[in-house]
Amino acid sequence: MGLPINDSIPRVPEPHSELTIEDEKLYSDLYIRTSWFDAALALDQIEKGKADGRRTSIYLRHLFQSHFFKIGRSIDKHAGIIIFMAALILGTFCVGLKSVIIHSNVNQLWLEVGGSLEQELAYTDKYLGYIDTSTNNQLLIQTLKNEDATILYDQALLSHLKVVKQALGVEVFIGEVTKLLGPDRDPHIPMINEKYGTISWQSLDPARLLEDASKSFHTEDKSSKSDQGMIAKVEQYMKQAGITTGYIKKPCLNPFDPQCPASSPNKRSRQTPDIGAALSGGCYGYAMNFMHWPEELIVGGAEKNATNHIKKAKALQTVIQLMSEQELYDHCMITIKPIMLDGV
C-alpha cells in the first residue's frame, strides 16, 4: 500500500503520556503498515481516494483477515469444546499408532509398487507355492554422492563388482572346516573337464560344447543310440531354456582385461560398452528364457530417452542370496565329510 495522499495525516502519531509502549507500537503499525494491520481500513482509504495501492491484493487480505477474526472469536467463545475435540483427535492418532507398519525390508523400499518385478514375484509365489522364507537375501546398493551425475559407467560397475566379490569372500567356520557363503566355483563337467581342462563361466560356450560332444559321439564306434538320444534331449532342453553361447559374446566392461573373451564384441575395438542400453529392459543370463533380471532390480532412479533406453541412473543394486539352514545342511552333507560325534 502506498502512502496517504493527504500530507496532513501524520505517519506516526504523537506520543501520549497516558499510552503504553505497546499502544504506541499498535498505533504506529496502524499508520505505517495499514494494509497488514487492518486491510479493511486500507481498502476503505483506497476507495475514498485518500491512499493508493493494489486493490485486489488488499481485498484478498481483507477477506482472510475477516475470516480468521471470525474463527478466532468462535474458538475463544467455545474454548472448552475446541480443547476437547483437539484432545479427542490427538488420542485417535495415538491409538492409530498401534496399526502402523514400519517397513525395514529394503526390498519393499526399492521395488516399485505395481511394477513388473512385483508381479513376477507374485506369479512365482502363486504357481510354485511355498517359498523357503528362511533364505536370506542381502542387498548391496551403490549410490552417487552427486545427484546430477550418472552411475552408468565402466569404473562404477567394476567397483560394484569388486565389493560384491569381497562380500562373497566372507568365510563361515563350521566345526573344523571353512566354506564360503557364495563360493566362486568353476563349473564341473566330467567329460568336458577331461578334454578341455578347467573351464570358467567367462569362457564357457554351451552351444560349442554340445556340438563337440555330438561330433565325438558320432565319430566313436562305441556310441549307442541311447547316447545320441541323450545328446538330442540335451540340445532340445537347451533350446527351450534359451541357452546358447553363454557370456562369451557379451561386451566386457574392461576390454583390456585378459579374461575378456576374444569373441566379445568390444574386445578388438577396445571401446567401453553402452551400459545404459545394455541394462534397458533388464539383463539375461545363461538361460535367456528363464534367467532374466528385471530392470527395476538392477538400477534405481533411472531416466530414459524417447526410445525408452536408460540414459542415466542414480543407483545400482545386487542381490546376494545366502543359503537357508536346510540348504546349508544339505550342502555340507554332500561336500564336507561329516564329523562323527559318537561316544562324545
CSV table of C-alpha atoms in Angstrom, one decimal:
chain,number,residue,atom,x,y,z
A,1,MET,CA,0.0,0.0,0.0
A,2,GLY,CA,1.2,3.5,-0.8
A,3,LEU,CA,1.5,6.5,1.5
A,4,PRO,CA,-1.6,8.6,2.1
A,5,ILE,CA,-2.2,11.4,-0.4
A,6,ASN,CA,-3.1,13.9,2.4
A,7,ASP,CA,0.2,15.1,3.8
A,8,SER,CA,-1.5,16.5,6.8
A,9,ILE,CA,-2.0,13.0,8.2
A,10,PRO,CA,1.0,12.1,10.3
A,11,ARG,CA,2.7,8.7,9.7
A,12,VAL,CA,3.4,8.2,13.3
A,13,PRO,CA,1.1,9.6,16.0
A,14,GLU,CA,2.3,12.0,18.6
A,15,PRO,CA,3.4,10.2,21.7
A,16,HIS,CA,0.9,10.4,24.6
A,17,SER,CA,1.9,10.1,28.2
A,18,GLU,CA,-1.2,8.0,29.0
A,19,LEU,CA,-0.4,5.4,26.4
A,20,THR,CA,1.9,2.4,27.0
A,21,ILE,CA,4.7,1.3,24.7
A,22,GLU,CA,2.5,-1.5,23.3
A,23,ASP,CA,-0.2,1.0,22.4
A,24,GLU,CA,2.2,3.3,20.7
A,25,LYS,CA,3.5,0.4,18.6
A,26,LEU,CA,0.0,-0.6,17.8
A,27,TYR,CA,-0.9,2.9,16.5
A,28,SER,CA,2.3,3.2,14.5
A,29,ASP,CA,1.6,-0.1,12.8
A,30,LEU,CA,-1.8,1.1,12.0
A,31,TYR,CA,-0.4,4.2,10.3
A,32,ILE,CA,2.7,2.8,8.7
A,33,ARG,CA,1.6,-0.7,7.7
A,34,THR,CA,-2.1,-0.2,7.4
A,35,SER,CA,-2.7,-3.0,4.8
A,36,TRP,CA,-1.0,-5.5,7.1
A,37,PHE,CA,-2.6,-4.4,10.3
A,38,ASP,CA,-6.1,-3.7,9.1
A,39,ALA,CA,-6.8,-4.4,5.4
A,40,ALA,CA,-10.4,-3.3,5.7
A,41,LEU,CA,-9.3,0.2,6.8
A,42,ALA,CA,-6.7,0.3,4.0
A,43,LEU,CA,-9.3,-0.8,1.4
A,44,ASP,CA,-11.6,1.9,2.7
A,45,GLN,CA,-8.9,4.6,2.3
A,46,ILE,CA,-8.2,3.5,-1.3
A,47,GLU,CA,-11.9,3.6,-2.2
A,48,LYS,CA,-12.2,7.1,-0.8
A,49,GLY,CA,-9.2,8.2,-2.8
A,50,LYS,CA,-7.1,9.0,0.3
A,51,ALA,CA,-4.5,6.4,-0.5
A,52,ASP,CA,-3.2,4.3,-3.4
A,53,GLY,CA,-2.2,0.7,-3.7
A,54,ARG,CA,-3.0,-2.7,-5.1
A,55,ARG,CA,-6.7,-3.0,-4.5
A,56,THR,CA,-7.0,-6.7,-5.5
A,57,SER,CA,-4.3,-8.0,-3.1
A,58,ILE,CA,-5.6,-5.8,-0.3
A,59,TYR,CA,-9.1,-7.0,-0.9
A,60,LEU,CA,-8.0,-10.7,-0.6
A,61,ARG,CA,-6.0,-9.8,2.5
A,62,HIS,CA,-9.2,-8.2,3.9
A,63,LEU,CA,-11.1,-11.5,3.3
A,64,PHE,CA,-8.5,-13.6,5.0
A,65,GLN,CA,-8.3,-11.3,8.0
A,66,SER,CA,-12.1,-11.2,8.4
A,67,HIS,CA,-12.4,-15.0,8.2
A,68,PHE,CA,-9.5,-15.5,10.7
A,69,PHE,CA,-11.0,-13.0,13.0
A,70,LYS,CA,-14.3,-14.8,13.0
A,71,ILE,CA,-12.6,-18.2,13.6
A,72,GLY,CA,-10.6,-16.7,16.5
A,73,ARG,CA,-13.8,-15.3,18.1
A,74,SER,CA,-15.5,-18.7,17.6
A,75,ILE,CA,-12.6,-20.5,19.2
A,76,ASP,CA,-12.5,-18.1,22.1
A,77,LYS,CA,-16.2,-18.4,22.6
A,78,HIS,CA,-16.2,-22.3,22.6
A,79,ALA,CA,-12.7,-22.8,24.1
A,80,GLY,CA,-13.8,-25.9,26.1
A,81,ILE,CA,-15.3,-27.7,23.1
A,82,ILE,CA,-12.2,-26.9,21.0
A,83,ILE,CA,-9.8,-28.3,23.6
A,84,PHE,CA,-11.9,-31.4,24.0
A,85,MET,CA,-12.1,-32.0,20.2
A,86,ALA,CA,-8.3,-31.5,19.9
A,87,ALA,CA,-7.6,-34.0,22.6
A,88,LEU,CA,-10.0,-36.5,21.1
A,89,ILE,CA,-8.3,-36.2,17.6
A,90,LEU,CA,-4.8,-36.5,19.2
A,91,GLY,CA,-5.9,-39.5,21.2
A,92,THR,CA,-7.3,-41.1,18.0
A,93,PHE,CA,-4.0,-40.7,16.2
A,94,CYS,CA,-2.2,-42.2,19.2
A,95,VAL,CA,-4.4,-45.2,19.1
A,96,GLY,CA,-3.7,-45.5,15.4
A,97,LEU,CA,0.0,-45.8,16.0
A,98,LYS,CA,-0.6,-49.4,17.0
A,99,SER,CA,-1.6,-50.2,13.4
A,100,VAL,CA,1.5,-48.5,11.9
A,101,ILE,CA,3.7,-50.9,9.9
A,102,ILE,CA,7.4,-50.0,9.7
A,103,HIS,CA,9.0,-51.3,6.6
A,104,SER,CA,12.5,-52.3,7.4
A,105,ASN,CA,12.8,-54.6,4.4
A,106,VAL,CA,14.8,-52.9,1.7
A,107,ASN,CA,13.0,-55.0,-1.0
A,108,GLN,CA,9.8,-53.1,-0.2
A,109,LEU,CA,11.6,-49.7,-0.3
A,110,TRP,CA,13.4,-50.5,-3.6
A,111,LEU,CA,10.7,-52.2,-5.7
A,112,GLU,CA,8.1,-50.1,-7.4
A,113,VAL,CA,4.6,-50.8,-6.2
A,114,GLY,CA,2.7,-52.4,-9.1
A,115,GLY,CA,5.9,-52.8,-11.1
A,116,SER,CA,6.8,-55.8,-13.3
A,117,LEU,CA,9.1,-57.3,-10.7
A,118,GLU,CA,6.4,-57.3,-8.0
A,119,GLN,CA,4.1,-59.0,-10.5
A,120,GLU,CA,6.8,-61.7,-11.2
A,121,LEU,CA,7.3,-62.3,-7.5
A,122,ALA,CA,3.5,-62.7,-7.0
A,123,TYR,CA,3.4,-65.1,-10.0
A,124,THR,CA,6.2,-67.2,-8.6
A,125,ASP,CA,4.5,-67.4,-5.2
A,126,LYS,CA,1.2,-68.4,-6.8
A,127,TYR,CA,2.4,-71.2,-9.1
A,128,LEU,CA,5.4,-72.5,-7.1
A,129,GLY,CA,3.6,-72.5,-3.8
A,130,TYR,CA,5.6,-72.3,-0.6
A,131,ILE,CA,8.9,-70.5,-0.9
A,132,ASP,CA,11.5,-71.1,1.8
A,133,THR,CA,11.4,-67.8,3.8
A,134,SER,CA,14.5,-68.7,5.7
A,135,THR,CA,16.5,-67.9,2.6
A,136,ASN,CA,18.2,-64.6,3.3
A,137,ASN,CA,18.6,-62.0,0.5
A,138,GLN,CA,21.2,-59.4,1.3
A,139,LEU,CA,21.1,-56.3,-0.8
A,140,LEU,CA,24.1,-54.3,-1.9
A,141,ILE,CA,23.1,-50.8,-3.1
A,142,GLN,CA,25.6,-48.4,-4.6
A,143,THR,CA,24.6,-44.7,-4.9
A,144,LEU,CA,26.2,-41.5,-6.1
A,145,LYS,CA,27.3,-38.5,-4.0
A,146,ASN,CA,26.4,-36.1,-6.8
A,147,GLU,CA,22.7,-36.3,-7.6
A,148,ASP,CA,23.3,-34.8,-11.1
A,149,ALA,CA,25.8,-37.5,-12.1
A,150,THR,CA,25.1,-40.9,-13.5
A,151,ILE,CA,26.4,-44.3,-12.3
A,152,LEU,CA,26.3,-45.9,-15.7
A,153,TYR,CA,30.0,-46.0,-16.5
A,154,ASP,CA,32.5,-48.8,-16.5
A,155,GLN,CA,34.5,-47.9,-13.4
A,156,ALA,CA,31.4,-47.6,-11.2
A,157,LEU,CA,30.3,-51.1,-12.3
A,158,LEU,CA,33.8,-52.6,-11.8
A,159,SER,CA,33.9,-51.0,-8.3
A,160,HIS,CA,30.5,-52.6,-7.6
A,161,LEU,CA,31.8,-55.9,-8.8
A,162,LYS,CA,34.8,-55.7,-6.6
A,163,VAL,CA,32.6,-55.0,-3.5
A,164,VAL,CA,30.4,-58.0,-4.4
A,165,LYS,CA,33.4,-60.3,-4.7
A,166,GLN,CA,34.6,-59.2,-1.3
A,167,ALA,CA,31.1,-59.8,0.2
A,168,LEU,CA,31.1,-63.3,-1.4
A,169,GLY,CA,34.5,-64.0,0.1
A,170,VAL,CA,33.3,-63.8,3.6
A,171,GLU,CA,34.1,-67.1,5.3
A,172,VAL,CA,31.9,-69.0,7.8
A,173,PHE,CA,33.6,-71.5,10.2
A,174,ILE,CA,31.7,-74.8,10.6
A,175,GLY,CA,33.5,-77.1,13.1
A,176,GLU,CA,36.9,-77.8,11.7
A,177,VAL,CA,36.2,-76.8,8.1
A,178,THR,CA,35.7,-73.5,6.3
A,179,LYS,CA,33.2,-72.8,3.5
A,180,LEU,CA,32.4,-69.6,1.6
A,181,LEU,CA,29.0,-68.1,1.7
A,182,GLY,CA,29.0,-67.8,-2.1
A,183,PRO,CA,31.9,-69.8,-3.5
A,184,ASP,CA,33.2,-68.7,-6.8
A,185,ARG,CA,33.3,-72.3,-8.1
A,186,ASP,CA,34.0,-73.2,-11.7
A,187,PRO,CA,31.5,-75.4,-13.5
A,188,HIS,CA,32.4,-79.1,-13.1
A,189,ILE,CA,31.5,-81.2,-16.2
A,190,PRO,CA,33.4,-84.5,-16.0
A,191,MET,CA,33.6,-85.3,-19.8
A,192,ILE,CA,34.4,-81.6,-20.7
A,193,ASN,CA,37.0,-81.2,-17.9
A,194,GLU,CA,38.8,-84.3,-19.1
A,195,LYS,CA,39.1,-82.9,-22.6
A,196,TYR,CA,39.4,-79.2,-22.1
A,197,GLY,CA,40.6,-79.0,-18.6
A,198,THR,CA,39.2,-76.5,-16.1
A,199,ILE,CA,36.8,-74.0,-17.6
A,200,SER,CA,35.3,-70.8,-16.2
A,201,TRP,CA,31.9,-69.2,-16.6
A,202,GLN,CA,33.5,-66.4,-18.7
A,203,SER,CA,34.9,-68.9,-21.3
A,204,LEU,CA,32.1,-71.4,-21.2
A,205,ASP,CA,30.3,-71.8,-24.6
A,206,PRO,CA,27.4,-74.3,-24.1
A,207,ALA,CA,26.5,-74.4,-27.7
A,208,ARG,CA,30.0,-75.2,-28.8
A,209,LEU,CA,30.5,-77.8,-26.1
A,210,LEU,CA,27.3,-79.6,-27.1
A,211,GLU,CA,28.3,-79.5,-30.8
A,212,ASP,CA,31.7,-81.0,-29.9
A,213,ALA,CA,30.1,-83.7,-27.7
A,214,SER,CA,27.7,-84.6,-30.5
A,215,LYS,CA,30.6,-84.9,-33.1
A,216,SER,CA,32.6,-87.0,-30.7
A,217,PHE,CA,29.6,-89.4,-30.2
A,218,HIS,CA,29.1,-89.7,-33.9
A,219,THR,CA,32.8,-90.4,-34.6
A,220,GLU,CA,33.1,-93.1,-31.9
A,221,ASP,CA,32.0,-96.6,-32.9
A,222,LYS,CA,31.0,-97.5,-29.4
A,223,SER,CA,28.4,-94.8,-29.2
A,224,SER,CA,24.9,-96.2,-28.9
A,225,LYS,CA,21.5,-94.9,-29.9
A,226,SER,CA,20.8,-94.1,-26.3
A,227,ASP,CA,23.8,-91.8,-26.1
A,228,GLN,CA,22.8,-90.0,-29.3
A,229,GLY,CA,19.3,-89.7,-27.9
A,230,MET,CA,20.6,-88.2,-24.7
A,231,ILE,CA,22.5,-85.6,-26.8
A,232,ALA,CA,19.4,-84.8,-28.7
A,233,LYS,CA,17.4,-84.3,-25.5
A,234,VAL,CA,20.0,-82.0,-24.0
A,235,GLU,CA,20.0,-80.0,-27.2
A,236,GLN,CA,16.2,-79.7,-27.0
A,237,TYR,CA,16.3,-78.6,-23.4
A,238,MET,CA,18.9,-76.0,-24.1
A,239,LYS,CA,16.8,-74.5,-26.9
A,240,GLN,CA,13.8,-74.4,-24.7
A,241,ALA,CA,15.8,-72.7,-21.9
A,242,GLY,CA,17.4,-70.3,-24.4
A,243,ILE,CA,21.0,-71.5,-23.6
A,244,THR,CA,23.3,-70.5,-26.5
A,245,THR,CA,26.7,-69.0,-26.2
A,246,GLY,CA,26.7,-68.0,-22.6
A,247,TYR,CA,28.7,-64.9,-21.8
A,248,ILE,CA,31.4,-65.1,-24.4
A,249,LYS,CA,29.6,-62.9,-26.9
A,250,LYS,CA,28.6,-60.2,-24.5
A,251,PRO,CA,30.5,-56.9,-24.2
A,252,CYS,CA,33.2,-56.6,-21.5
A,253,LEU,CA,33.2,-53.8,-19.0
A,254,ASN,CA,37.0,-53.7,-19.3
A,255,PRO,CA,38.0,-54.8,-22.8
A,256,PHE,CA,41.7,-54.7,-21.7
A,257,ASP,CA,41.1,-57.5,-19.1
A,258,PRO,CA,43.0,-60.7,-20.1
A,259,GLN,CA,39.9,-62.7,-19.1
A,260,CYS,CA,37.7,-60.9,-21.6
A,261,PRO,CA,36.8,-63.5,-24.3
A,262,ALA,CA,38.1,-62.9,-27.8
A,263,SER,CA,34.6,-63.3,-29.1
A,264,SER,CA,33.4,-60.3,-27.1
A,265,PRO,CA,32.1,-57.6,-29.5
A,266,ASN,CA,34.3,-54.9,-27.9
A,267,LYS,CA,37.5,-57.0,-27.5
A,268,ARG,CA,39.1,-55.7,-30.6
A,269,SER,CA,37.7,-52.2,-30.7
A,270,ARG,CA,38.7,-51.6,-27.0
A,271,GLN,CA,35.6,-49.4,-26.6
A,272,THR,CA,33.6,-49.0,-23.4
A,273,PRO,CA,30.1,-50.6,-23.9
A,274,ASP,CA,26.9,-48.5,-23.7
A,275,ILE,CA,25.9,-49.6,-20.2
A,276,GLY,CA,22.6,-47.8,-20.3
A,277,ALA,CA,21.5,-49.6,-23.5
A,278,ALA,CA,22.6,-52.9,-22.1
A,279,LEU,CA,20.6,-52.6,-18.9
A,280,SER,CA,17.5,-51.3,-20.7
A,281,GLY,CA,14.8,-53.9,-20.2
A,282,GLY,CA,16.9,-55.9,-17.8
A,283,CYS,CA,19.7,-58.5,-18.2
A,284,TYR,CA,19.6,-62.1,-19.4
A,285,GLY,CA,21.7,-64.9,-18.0
A,286,TYR,CA,22.7,-68.3,-19.4
A,287,ALA,CA,19.2,-69.5,-19.9
A,288,MET,CA,17.7,-66.4,-21.5
A,289,ASN,CA,14.1,-67.8,-21.4
A,290,PHE,CA,14.2,-68.3,-17.7
A,291,MET,CA,17.1,-66.2,-16.2
A,292,HIS,CA,16.0,-62.6,-16.6
A,293,TRP,CA,16.8,-59.9,-14.1
A,294,PRO,CA,14.3,-57.1,-14.4
A,295,GLU,CA,15.5,-53.6,-14.9
A,296,GLU,CA,13.9,-52.4,-11.6
A,297,LEU,CA,16.1,-54.9,-9.7
A,298,ILE,CA,19.3,-53.6,-11.1
A,299,VAL,CA,19.2,-49.8,-11.4
A,300,GLY,CA,17.4,-47.2,-9.4
A,301,GLY,CA,16.4,-43.6,-10.3
A,302,ALA,CA,16.6,-44.4,-14.0
A,303,GLU,CA,16.0,-41.7,-16.6
A,304,LYS,CA,15.1,-42.8,-20.1
A,305,ASN,CA,15.1,-41.1,-23.5
A,306,ALA,CA,12.4,-41.1,-26.2
A,307,THR,CA,13.3,-44.6,-27.3
A,308,ASN,CA,12.8,-45.9,-23.7
A,309,HIS,CA,16.6,-46.6,-23.3
A,310,ILE,CA,18.3,-45.8,-20.0
A,311,LYS,CA,20.5,-42.7,-20.3
A,312,LYS,CA,21.1,-42.0,-16.6
A,313,ALA,CA,20.8,-43.8,-13.3
A,314,LYS,CA,21.5,-42.9,-9.7
A,315,ALA,CA,21.9,-46.3,-8.0
A,316,LEU,CA,23.0,-49.9,-8.7
A,317,GLN,CA,21.7,-53.0,-6.7
A,318,THR,CA,23.0,-56.5,-6.3
A,319,VAL,CA,21.1,-59.3,-4.5
A,320,ILE,CA,23.3,-61.7,-2.7
A,321,GLN,CA,21.3,-64.9,-1.8
A,322,LEU,CA,22.6,-66.7,1.3
A,323,MET,CA,21.8,-70.3,2.0
A,324,SER,CA,19.0,-71.2,4.3
A,325,GLU,CA,19.5,-73.6,7.3
A,326,GLN,CA,18.3,-76.6,5.3
A,327,GLU,CA,20.3,-75.7,2.2
A,328,LEU,CA,23.5,-75.2,4.2
A,329,TYR,CA,23.0,-78.6,5.9
A,330,ASP,CA,22.4,-80.4,2.6
A,331,HIS,CA,25.4,-78.7,1.1
A,332,CYS,CA,27.7,-79.7,3.9
A,333,MET,CA,26.4,-83.2,3.9
A,334,ILE,CA,27.4,-83.6,0.3
A,335,THR,CA,30.6,-81.6,0.0
A,336,ILE,CA,32.0,-81.9,3.5
A,337,LYS,CA,32.9,-85.2,5.3
A,338,PRO,CA,30.6,-85.4,8.3
A,339,ILE,CA,32.3,-85.3,11.7
A,340,MET,CA,31.2,-88.3,13.7
A,341,LEU,CA,30.4,-87.4,17.3
A,342,ASP,CA,29.6,-90.9,18.6
A,343,GLY,CA,30.7,-91.5,22.1
A,344,VAL,CA,31.1,-87.8,22.9
